PDB file of N, CA and C in Angstrom:
ATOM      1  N   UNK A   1     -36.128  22.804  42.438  1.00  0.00           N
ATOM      2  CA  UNK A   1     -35.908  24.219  42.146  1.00  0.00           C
ATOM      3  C   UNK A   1     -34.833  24.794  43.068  1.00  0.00           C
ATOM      4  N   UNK A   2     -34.918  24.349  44.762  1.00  0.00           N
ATOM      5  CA  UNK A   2     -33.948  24.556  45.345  1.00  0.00           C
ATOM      6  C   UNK A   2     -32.469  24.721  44.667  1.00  0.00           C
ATOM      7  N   UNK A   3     -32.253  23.340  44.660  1.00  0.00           N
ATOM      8  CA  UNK A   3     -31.266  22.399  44.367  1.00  0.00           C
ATOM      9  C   UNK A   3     -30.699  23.531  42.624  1.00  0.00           C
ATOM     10  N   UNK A   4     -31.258  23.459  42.062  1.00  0.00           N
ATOM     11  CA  UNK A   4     -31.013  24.608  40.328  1.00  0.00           C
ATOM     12  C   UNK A   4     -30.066  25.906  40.977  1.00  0.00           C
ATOM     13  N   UNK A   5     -31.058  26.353  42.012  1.00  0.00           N
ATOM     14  CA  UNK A   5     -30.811  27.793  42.406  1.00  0.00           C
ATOM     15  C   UNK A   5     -29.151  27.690  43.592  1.00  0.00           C
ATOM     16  N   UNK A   6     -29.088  26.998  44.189  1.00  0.00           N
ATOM     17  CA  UNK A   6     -27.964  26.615  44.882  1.00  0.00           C
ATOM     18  C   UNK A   6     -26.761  26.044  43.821  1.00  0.00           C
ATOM     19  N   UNK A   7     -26.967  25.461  42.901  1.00  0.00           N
ATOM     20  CA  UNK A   7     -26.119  25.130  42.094  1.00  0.00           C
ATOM     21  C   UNK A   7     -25.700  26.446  40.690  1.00  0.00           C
ATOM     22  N   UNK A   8     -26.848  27.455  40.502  1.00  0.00           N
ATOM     23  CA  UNK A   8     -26.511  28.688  39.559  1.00  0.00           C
ATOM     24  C   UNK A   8     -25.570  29.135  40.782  1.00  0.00           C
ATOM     25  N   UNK A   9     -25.833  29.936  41.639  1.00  0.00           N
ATOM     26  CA  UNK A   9     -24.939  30.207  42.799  1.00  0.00           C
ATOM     27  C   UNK A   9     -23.652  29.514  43.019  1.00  0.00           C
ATOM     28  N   UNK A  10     -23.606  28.807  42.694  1.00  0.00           N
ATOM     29  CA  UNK A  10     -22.223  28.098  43.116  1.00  0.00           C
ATOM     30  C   UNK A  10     -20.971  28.308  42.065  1.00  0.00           C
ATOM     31  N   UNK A  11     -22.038  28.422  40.416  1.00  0.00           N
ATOM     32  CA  UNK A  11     -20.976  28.860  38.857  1.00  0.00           C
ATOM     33  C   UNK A  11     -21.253  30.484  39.114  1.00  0.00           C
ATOM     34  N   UNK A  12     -22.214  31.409  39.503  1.00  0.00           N
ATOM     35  CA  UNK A  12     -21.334  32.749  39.551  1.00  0.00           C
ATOM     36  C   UNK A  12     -20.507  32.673  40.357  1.00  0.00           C
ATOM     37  N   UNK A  13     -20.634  32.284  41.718  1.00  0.00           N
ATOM     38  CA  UNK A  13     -19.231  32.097  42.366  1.00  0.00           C
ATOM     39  C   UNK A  13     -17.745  31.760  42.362  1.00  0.00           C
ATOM     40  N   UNK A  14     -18.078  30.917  41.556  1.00  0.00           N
ATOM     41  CA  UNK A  14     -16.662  30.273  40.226  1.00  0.00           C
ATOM     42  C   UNK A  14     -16.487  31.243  39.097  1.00  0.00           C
ATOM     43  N   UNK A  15     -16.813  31.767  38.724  1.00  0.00           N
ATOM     44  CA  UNK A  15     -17.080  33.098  37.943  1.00  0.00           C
ATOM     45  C   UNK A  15     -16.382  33.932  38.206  1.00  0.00           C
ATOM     46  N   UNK A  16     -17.016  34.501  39.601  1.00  0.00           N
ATOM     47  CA  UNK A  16     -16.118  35.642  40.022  1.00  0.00           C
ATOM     48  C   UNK A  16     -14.616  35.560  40.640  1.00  0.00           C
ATOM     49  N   UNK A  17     -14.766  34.602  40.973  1.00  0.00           N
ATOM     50  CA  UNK A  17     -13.616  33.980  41.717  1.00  0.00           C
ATOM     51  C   UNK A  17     -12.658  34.176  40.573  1.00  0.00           C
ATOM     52  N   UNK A  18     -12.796  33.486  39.547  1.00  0.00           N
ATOM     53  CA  UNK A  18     -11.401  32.905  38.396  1.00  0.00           C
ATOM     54  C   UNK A  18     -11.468  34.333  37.974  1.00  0.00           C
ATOM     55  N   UNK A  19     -12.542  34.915  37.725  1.00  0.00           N
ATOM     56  CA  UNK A  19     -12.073  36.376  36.945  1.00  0.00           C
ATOM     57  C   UNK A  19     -11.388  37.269  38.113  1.00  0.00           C
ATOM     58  N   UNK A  20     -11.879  37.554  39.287  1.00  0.00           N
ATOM     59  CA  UNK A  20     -10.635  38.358  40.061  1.00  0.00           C
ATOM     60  C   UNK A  20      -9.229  37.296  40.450  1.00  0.00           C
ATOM     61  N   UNK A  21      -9.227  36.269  40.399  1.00  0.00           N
ATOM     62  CA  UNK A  21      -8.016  36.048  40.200  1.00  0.00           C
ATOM     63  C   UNK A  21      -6.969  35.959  38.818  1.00  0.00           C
ATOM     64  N   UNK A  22      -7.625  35.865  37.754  1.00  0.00           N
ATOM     65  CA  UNK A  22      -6.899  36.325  36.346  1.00  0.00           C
ATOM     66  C   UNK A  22      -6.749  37.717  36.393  1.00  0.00           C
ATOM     67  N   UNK A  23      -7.288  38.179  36.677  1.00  0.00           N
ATOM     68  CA  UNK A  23      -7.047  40.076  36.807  1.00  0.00           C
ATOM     69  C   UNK A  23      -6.198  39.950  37.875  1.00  0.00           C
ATOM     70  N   UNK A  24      -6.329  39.366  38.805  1.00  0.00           N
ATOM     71  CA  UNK A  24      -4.625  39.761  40.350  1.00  0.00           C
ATOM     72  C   UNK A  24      -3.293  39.272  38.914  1.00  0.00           C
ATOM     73  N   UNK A  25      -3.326  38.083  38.720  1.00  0.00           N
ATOM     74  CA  UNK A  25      -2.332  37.442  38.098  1.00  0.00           C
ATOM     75  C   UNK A  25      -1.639  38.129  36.946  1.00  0.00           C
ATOM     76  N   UNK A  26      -3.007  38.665  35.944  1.00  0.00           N
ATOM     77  CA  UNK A  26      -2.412  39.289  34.701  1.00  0.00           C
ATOM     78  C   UNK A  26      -1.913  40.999  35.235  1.00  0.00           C
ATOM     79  N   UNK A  27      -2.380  41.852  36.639  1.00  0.00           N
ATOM     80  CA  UNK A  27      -1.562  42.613  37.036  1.00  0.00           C
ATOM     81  C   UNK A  27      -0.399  42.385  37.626  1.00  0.00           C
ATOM     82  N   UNK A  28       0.013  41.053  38.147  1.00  0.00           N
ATOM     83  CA  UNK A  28       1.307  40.671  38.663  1.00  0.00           C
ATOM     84  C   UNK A  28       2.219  40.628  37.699  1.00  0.00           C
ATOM     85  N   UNK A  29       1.853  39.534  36.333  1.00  0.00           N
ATOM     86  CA  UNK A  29       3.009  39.209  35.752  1.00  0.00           C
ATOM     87  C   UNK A  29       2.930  40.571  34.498  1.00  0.00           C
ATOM     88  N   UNK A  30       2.157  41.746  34.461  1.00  0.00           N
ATOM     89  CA  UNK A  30       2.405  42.186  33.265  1.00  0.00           C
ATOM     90  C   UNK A  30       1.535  43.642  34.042  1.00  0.00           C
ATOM     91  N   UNK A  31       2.840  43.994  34.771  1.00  0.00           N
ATOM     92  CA  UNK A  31       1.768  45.464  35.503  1.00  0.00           C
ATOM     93  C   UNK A  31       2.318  46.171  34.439  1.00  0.00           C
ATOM     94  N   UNK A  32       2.241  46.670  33.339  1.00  0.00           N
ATOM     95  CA  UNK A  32       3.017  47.776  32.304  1.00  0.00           C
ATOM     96  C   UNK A  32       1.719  47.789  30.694  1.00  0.00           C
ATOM     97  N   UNK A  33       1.907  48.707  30.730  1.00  0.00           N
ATOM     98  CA  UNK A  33       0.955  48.735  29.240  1.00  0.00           C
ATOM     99  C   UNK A  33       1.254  47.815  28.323  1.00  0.00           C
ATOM    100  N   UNK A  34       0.703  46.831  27.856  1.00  0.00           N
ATOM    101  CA  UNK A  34       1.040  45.798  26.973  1.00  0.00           C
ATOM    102  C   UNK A  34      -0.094  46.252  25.371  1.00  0.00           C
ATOM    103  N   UNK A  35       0.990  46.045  24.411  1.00  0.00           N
ATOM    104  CA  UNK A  35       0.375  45.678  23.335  1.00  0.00           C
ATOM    105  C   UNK A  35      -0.043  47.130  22.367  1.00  0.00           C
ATOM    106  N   UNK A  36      -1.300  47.034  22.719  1.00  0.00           N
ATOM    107  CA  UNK A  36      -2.224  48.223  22.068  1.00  0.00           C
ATOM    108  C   UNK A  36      -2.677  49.053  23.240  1.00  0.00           C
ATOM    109  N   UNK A  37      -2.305  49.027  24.418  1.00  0.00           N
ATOM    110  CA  UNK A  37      -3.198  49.783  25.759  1.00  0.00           C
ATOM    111  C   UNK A  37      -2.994  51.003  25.874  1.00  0.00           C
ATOM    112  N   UNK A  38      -1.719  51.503  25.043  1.00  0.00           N
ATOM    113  CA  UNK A  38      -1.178  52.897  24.696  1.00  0.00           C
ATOM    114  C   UNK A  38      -2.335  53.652  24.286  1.00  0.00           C
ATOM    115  N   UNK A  39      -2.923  52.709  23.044  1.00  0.00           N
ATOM    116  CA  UNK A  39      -3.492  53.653  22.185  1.00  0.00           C
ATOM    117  C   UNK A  39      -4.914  54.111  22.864  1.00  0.00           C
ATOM    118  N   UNK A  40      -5.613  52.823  23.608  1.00  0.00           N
ATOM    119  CA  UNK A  40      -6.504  52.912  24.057  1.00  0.00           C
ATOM    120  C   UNK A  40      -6.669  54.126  25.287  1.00  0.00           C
ATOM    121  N   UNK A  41      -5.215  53.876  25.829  1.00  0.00           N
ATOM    122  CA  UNK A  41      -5.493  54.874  27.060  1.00  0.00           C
ATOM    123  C   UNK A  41      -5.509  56.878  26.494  1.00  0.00           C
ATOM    124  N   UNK A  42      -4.480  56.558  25.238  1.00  0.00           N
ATOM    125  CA  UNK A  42      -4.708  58.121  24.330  1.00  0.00           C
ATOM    126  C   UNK A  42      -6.553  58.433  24.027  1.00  0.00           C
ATOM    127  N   UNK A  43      -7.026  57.112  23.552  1.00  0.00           N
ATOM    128  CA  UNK A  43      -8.632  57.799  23.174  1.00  0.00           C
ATOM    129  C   UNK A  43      -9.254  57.515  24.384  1.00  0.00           C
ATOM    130  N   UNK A  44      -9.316  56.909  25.150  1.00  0.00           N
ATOM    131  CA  UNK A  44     -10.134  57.342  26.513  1.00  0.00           C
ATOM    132  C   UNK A  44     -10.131  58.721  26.622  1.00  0.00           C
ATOM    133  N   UNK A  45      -8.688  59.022  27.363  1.00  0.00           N
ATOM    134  CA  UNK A  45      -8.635  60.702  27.196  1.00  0.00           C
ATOM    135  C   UNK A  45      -9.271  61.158  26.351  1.00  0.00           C
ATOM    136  N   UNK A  46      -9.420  61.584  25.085  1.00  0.00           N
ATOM    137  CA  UNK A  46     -10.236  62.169  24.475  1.00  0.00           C
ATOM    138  C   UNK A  46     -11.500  62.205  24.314  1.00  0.00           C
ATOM    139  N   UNK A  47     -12.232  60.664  24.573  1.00  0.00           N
ATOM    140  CA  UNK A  47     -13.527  60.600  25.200  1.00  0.00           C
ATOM    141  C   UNK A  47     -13.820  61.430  26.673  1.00  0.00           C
ATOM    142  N   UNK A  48     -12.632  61.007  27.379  1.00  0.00           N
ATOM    143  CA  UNK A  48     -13.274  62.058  28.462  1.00  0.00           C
ATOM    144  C   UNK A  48     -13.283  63.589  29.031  1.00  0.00           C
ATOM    145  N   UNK A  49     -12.601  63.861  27.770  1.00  0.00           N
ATOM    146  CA  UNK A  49     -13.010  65.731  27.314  1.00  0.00           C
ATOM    147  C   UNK A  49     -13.999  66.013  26.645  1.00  0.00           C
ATOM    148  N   UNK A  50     -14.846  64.888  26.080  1.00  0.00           N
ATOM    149  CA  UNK A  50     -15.779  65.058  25.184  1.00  0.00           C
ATOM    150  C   UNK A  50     -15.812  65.260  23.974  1.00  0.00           C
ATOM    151  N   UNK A  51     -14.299  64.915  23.515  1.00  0.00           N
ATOM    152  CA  UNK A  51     -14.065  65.111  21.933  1.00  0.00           C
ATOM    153  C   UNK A  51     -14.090  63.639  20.927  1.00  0.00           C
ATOM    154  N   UNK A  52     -15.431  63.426  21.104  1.00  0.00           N
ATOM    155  CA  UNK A  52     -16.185  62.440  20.002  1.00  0.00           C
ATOM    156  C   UNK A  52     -15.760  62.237  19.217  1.00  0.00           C
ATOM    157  N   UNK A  53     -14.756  63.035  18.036  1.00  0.00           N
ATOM    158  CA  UNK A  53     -15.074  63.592  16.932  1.00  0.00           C
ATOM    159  C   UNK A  53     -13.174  62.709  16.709  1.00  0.00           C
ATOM    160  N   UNK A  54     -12.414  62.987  17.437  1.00  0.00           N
ATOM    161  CA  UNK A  54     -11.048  62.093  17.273  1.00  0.00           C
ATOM    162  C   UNK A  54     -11.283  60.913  17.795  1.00  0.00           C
ATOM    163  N   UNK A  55     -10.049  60.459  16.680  1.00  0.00           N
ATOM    164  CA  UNK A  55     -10.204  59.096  16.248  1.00  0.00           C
ATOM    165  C   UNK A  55      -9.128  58.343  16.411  1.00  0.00           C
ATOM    166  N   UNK A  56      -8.276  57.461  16.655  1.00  0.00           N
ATOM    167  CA  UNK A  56      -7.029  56.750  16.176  1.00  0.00           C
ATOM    168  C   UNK A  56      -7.183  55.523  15.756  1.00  0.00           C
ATOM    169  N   UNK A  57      -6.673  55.626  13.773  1.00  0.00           N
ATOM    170  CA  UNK A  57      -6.859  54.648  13.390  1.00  0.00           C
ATOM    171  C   UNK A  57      -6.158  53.757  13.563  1.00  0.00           C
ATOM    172  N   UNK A  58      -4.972  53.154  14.244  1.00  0.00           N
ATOM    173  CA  UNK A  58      -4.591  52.186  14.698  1.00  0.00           C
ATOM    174  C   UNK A  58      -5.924  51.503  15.542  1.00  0.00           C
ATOM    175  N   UNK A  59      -6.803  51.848  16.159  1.00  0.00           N
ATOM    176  CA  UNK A  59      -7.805  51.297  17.365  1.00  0.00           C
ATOM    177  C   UNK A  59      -8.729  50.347  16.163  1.00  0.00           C
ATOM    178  N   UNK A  60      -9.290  49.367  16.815  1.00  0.00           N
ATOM    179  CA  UNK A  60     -10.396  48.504  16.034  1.00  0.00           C
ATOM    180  C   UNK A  60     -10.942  48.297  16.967  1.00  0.00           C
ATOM    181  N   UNK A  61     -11.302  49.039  18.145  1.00  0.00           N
ATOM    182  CA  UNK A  61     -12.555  48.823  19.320  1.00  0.00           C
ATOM    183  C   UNK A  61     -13.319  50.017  18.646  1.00  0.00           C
ATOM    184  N   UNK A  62     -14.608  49.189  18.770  1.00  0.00           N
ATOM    185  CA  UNK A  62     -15.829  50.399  18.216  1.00  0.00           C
ATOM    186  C   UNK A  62     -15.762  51.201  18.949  1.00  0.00           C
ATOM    187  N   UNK A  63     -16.009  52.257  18.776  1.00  0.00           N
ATOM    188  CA  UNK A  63     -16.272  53.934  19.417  1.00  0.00           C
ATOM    189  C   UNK A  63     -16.968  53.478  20.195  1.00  0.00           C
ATOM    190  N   UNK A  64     -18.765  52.677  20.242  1.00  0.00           N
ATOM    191  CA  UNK A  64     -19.275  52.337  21.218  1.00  0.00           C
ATOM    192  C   UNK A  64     -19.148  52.178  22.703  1.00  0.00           C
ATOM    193  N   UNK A  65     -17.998  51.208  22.802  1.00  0.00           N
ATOM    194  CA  UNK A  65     -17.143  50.856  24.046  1.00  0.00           C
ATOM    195  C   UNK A  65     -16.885  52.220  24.518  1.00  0.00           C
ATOM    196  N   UNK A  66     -16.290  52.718  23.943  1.00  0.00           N
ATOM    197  CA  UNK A  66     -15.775  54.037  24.661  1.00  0.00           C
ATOM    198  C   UNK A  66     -16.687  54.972  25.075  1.00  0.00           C
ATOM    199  N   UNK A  67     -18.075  55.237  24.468  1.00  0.00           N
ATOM    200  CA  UNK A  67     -19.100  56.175  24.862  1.00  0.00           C
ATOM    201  C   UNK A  67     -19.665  55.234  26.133  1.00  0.00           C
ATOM    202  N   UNK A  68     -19.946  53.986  26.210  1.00  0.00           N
ATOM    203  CA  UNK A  68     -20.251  53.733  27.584  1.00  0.00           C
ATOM    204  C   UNK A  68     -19.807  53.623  28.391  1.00  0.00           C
ATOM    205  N   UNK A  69     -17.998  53.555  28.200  1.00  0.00           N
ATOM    206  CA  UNK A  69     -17.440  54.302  29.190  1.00  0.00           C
ATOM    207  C   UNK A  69     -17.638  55.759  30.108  1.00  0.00           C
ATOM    208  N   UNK A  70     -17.677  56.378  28.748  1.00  0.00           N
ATOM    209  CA  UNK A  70     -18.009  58.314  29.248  1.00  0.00           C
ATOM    210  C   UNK A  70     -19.383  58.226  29.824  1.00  0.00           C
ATOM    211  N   UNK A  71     -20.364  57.446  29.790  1.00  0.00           N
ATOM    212  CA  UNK A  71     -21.404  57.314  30.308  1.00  0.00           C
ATOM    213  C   UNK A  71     -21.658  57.175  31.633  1.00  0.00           C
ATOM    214  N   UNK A  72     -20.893  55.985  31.759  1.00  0.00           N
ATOM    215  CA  UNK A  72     -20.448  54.893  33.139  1.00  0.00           C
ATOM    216  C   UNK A  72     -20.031  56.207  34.010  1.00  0.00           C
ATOM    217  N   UNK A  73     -18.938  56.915  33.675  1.00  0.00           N
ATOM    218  CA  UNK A  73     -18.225  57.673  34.636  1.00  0.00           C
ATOM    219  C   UNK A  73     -18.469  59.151  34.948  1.00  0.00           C
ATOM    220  N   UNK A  74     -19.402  59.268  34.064  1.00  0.00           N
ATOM    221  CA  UNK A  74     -20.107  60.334  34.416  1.00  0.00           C
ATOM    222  C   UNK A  74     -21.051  60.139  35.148  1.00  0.00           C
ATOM    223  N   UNK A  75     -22.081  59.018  35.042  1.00  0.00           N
ATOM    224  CA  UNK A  75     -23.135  58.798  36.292  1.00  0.00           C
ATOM    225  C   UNK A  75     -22.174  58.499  37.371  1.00  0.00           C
ATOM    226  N   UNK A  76     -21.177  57.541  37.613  1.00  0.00           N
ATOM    227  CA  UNK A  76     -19.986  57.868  38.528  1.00  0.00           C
ATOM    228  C   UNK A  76     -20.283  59.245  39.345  1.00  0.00           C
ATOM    229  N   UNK A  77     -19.995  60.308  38.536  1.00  0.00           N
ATOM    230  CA  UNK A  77     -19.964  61.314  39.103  1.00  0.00           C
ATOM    231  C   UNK A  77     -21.058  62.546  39.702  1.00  0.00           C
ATOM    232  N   UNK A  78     -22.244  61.543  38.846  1.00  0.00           N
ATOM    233  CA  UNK A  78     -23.352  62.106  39.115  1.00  0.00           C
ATOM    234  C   UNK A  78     -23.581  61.761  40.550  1.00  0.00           C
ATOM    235  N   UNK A  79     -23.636  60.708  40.718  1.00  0.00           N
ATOM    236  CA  UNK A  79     -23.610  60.086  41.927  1.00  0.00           C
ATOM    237  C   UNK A  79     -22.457  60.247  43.040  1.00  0.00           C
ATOM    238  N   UNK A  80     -21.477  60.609  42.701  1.00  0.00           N
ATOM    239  CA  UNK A  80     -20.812  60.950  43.885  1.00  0.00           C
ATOM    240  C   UNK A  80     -20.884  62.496  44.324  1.00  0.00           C
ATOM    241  N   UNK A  81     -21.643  63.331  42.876  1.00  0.00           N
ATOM    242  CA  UNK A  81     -22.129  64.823  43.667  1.00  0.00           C
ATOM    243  C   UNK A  81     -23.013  64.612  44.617  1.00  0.00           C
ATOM    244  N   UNK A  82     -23.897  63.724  44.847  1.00  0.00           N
ATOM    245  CA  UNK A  82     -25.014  64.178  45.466  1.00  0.00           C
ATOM    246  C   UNK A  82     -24.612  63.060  46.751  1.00  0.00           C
ATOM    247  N   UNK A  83     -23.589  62.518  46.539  1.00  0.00           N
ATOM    248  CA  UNK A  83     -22.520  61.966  47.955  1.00  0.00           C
ATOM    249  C   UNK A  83     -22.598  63.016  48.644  1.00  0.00           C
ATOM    250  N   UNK A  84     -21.846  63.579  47.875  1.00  0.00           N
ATOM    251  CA  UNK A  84     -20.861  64.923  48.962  1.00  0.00           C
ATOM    252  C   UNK A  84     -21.462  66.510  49.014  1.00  0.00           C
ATOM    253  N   UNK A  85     -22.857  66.181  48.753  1.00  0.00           N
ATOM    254  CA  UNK A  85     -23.545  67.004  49.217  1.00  0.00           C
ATOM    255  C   UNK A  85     -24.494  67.055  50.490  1.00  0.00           C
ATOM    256  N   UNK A  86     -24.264  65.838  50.833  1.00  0.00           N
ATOM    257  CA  UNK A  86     -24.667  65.538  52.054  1.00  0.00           C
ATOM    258  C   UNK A  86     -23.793  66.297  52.905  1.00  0.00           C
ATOM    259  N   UNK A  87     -22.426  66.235  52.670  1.00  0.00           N
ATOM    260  CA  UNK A  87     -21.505  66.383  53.492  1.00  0.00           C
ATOM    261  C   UNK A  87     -20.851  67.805  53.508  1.00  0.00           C
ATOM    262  N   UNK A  88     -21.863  68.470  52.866  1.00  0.00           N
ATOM    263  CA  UNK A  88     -21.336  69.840  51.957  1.00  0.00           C
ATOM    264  C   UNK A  88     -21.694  71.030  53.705  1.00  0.00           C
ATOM    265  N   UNK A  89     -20.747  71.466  53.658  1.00  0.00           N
ATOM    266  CA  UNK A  89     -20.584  72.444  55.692  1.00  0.00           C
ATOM    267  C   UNK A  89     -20.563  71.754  56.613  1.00  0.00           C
ATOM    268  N   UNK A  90     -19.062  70.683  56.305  1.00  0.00           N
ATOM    269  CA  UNK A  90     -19.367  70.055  57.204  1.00  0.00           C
ATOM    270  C   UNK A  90     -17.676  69.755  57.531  1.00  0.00           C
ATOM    271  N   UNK A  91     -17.086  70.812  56.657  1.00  0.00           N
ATOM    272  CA  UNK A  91     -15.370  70.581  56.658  1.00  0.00           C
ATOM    273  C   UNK A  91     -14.835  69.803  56.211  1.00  0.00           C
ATOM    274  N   UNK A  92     -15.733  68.569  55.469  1.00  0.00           N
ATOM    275  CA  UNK A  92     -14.827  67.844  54.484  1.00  0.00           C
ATOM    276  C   UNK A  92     -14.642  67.834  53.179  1.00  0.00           C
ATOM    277  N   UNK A  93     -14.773  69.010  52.951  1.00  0.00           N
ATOM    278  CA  UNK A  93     -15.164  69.277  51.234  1.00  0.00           C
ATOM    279  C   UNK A  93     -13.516  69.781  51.023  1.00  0.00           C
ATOM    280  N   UNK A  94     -12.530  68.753  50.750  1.00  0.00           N
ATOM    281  CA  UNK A  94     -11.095  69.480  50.878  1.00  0.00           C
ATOM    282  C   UNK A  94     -10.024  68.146  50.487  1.00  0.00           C
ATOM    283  N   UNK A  95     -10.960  67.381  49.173  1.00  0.00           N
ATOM    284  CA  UNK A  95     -10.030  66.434  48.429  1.00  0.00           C
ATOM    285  C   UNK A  95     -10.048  67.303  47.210  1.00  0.00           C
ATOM    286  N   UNK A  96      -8.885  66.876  46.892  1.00  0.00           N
ATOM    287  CA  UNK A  96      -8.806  67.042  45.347  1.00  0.00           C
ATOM    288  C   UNK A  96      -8.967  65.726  44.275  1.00  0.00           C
ATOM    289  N   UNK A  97      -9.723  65.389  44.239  1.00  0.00           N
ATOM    290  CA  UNK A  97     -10.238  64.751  43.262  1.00  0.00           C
ATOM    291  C   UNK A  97     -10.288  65.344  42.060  1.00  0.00           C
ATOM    292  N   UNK A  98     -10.361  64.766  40.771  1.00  0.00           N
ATOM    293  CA  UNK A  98     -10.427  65.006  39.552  1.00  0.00           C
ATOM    294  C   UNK A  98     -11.322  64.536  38.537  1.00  0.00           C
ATOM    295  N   UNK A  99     -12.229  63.577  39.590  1.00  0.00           N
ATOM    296  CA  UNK A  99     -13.142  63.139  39.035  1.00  0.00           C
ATOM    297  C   UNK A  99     -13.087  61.343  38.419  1.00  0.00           C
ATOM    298  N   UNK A 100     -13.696  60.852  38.288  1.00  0.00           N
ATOM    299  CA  UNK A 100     -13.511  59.967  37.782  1.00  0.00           C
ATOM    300  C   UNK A 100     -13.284  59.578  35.763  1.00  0.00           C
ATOM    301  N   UNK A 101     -13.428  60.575  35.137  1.00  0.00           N
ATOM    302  CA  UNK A 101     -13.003  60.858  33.903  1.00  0.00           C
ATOM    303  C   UNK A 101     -12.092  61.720  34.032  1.00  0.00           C
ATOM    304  N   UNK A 102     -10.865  61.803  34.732  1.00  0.00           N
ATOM    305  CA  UNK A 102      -9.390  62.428  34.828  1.00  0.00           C
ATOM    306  C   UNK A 102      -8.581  61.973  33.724  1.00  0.00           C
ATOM    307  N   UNK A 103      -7.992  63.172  32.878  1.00  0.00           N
ATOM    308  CA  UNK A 103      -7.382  63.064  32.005  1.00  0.00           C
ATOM    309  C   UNK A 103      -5.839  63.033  32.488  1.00  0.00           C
ATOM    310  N   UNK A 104      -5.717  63.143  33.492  1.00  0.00           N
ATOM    311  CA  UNK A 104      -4.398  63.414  34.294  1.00  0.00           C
ATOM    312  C   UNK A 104      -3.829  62.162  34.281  1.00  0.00           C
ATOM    313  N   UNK A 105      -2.669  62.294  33.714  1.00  0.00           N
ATOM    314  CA  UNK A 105      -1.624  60.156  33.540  1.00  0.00           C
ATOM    315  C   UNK A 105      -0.997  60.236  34.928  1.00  0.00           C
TER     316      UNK A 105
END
């Protein structure tokens, strides 16, 4: 059983490894919007104003994807209010942040 559990450990490790290094690599050789990422990055934005309701039919990623995005980054933010409420009179309340669903390019 040891021996199973030392060896699962060893393929997430290989796992993570090859996937943050394909992500360093594919931002090295191709840091620029490729392909369809245009379109995707237009309906994010609109997911993260909360406008459900637009659509772009060029996209063939289910809407799905995108609501657990707005999900994701809103508990994001749920969680970083009650960060910086710890810290709330205490003089560091003086980033401008935009949140983590920033529509700002």
């Amino acid at each position: 059983l040891r021996r199973k559990m030392t060896k699962e450990k060893g393929v997430v490790a290989a796992y993570i490894i090859l996937t943050v290094l394909s992500c360093v690599l594919t931002y090295i050789f191709v840091p620029y919007p490729y392909m369809d990422e245009i379109f995707h990055v237009k309906q994010t934005k609109q997911y993260c104003l909360s406008n459900f309701y637009e659509w772009d039919p060029k996209i063939t990623t289910l809407p799905g994807l995108y609501l657990v995005g707005w999900i994701y980054a809103h508990l994001l933010h749920i969680v970083s209010l009650f960060r910086h409420s710890s810290h709330l009179g205490k003089g560091d309340d003086d980033d401008d942040d935009d949140g983590f669903c920033s529509t700002n390019s």
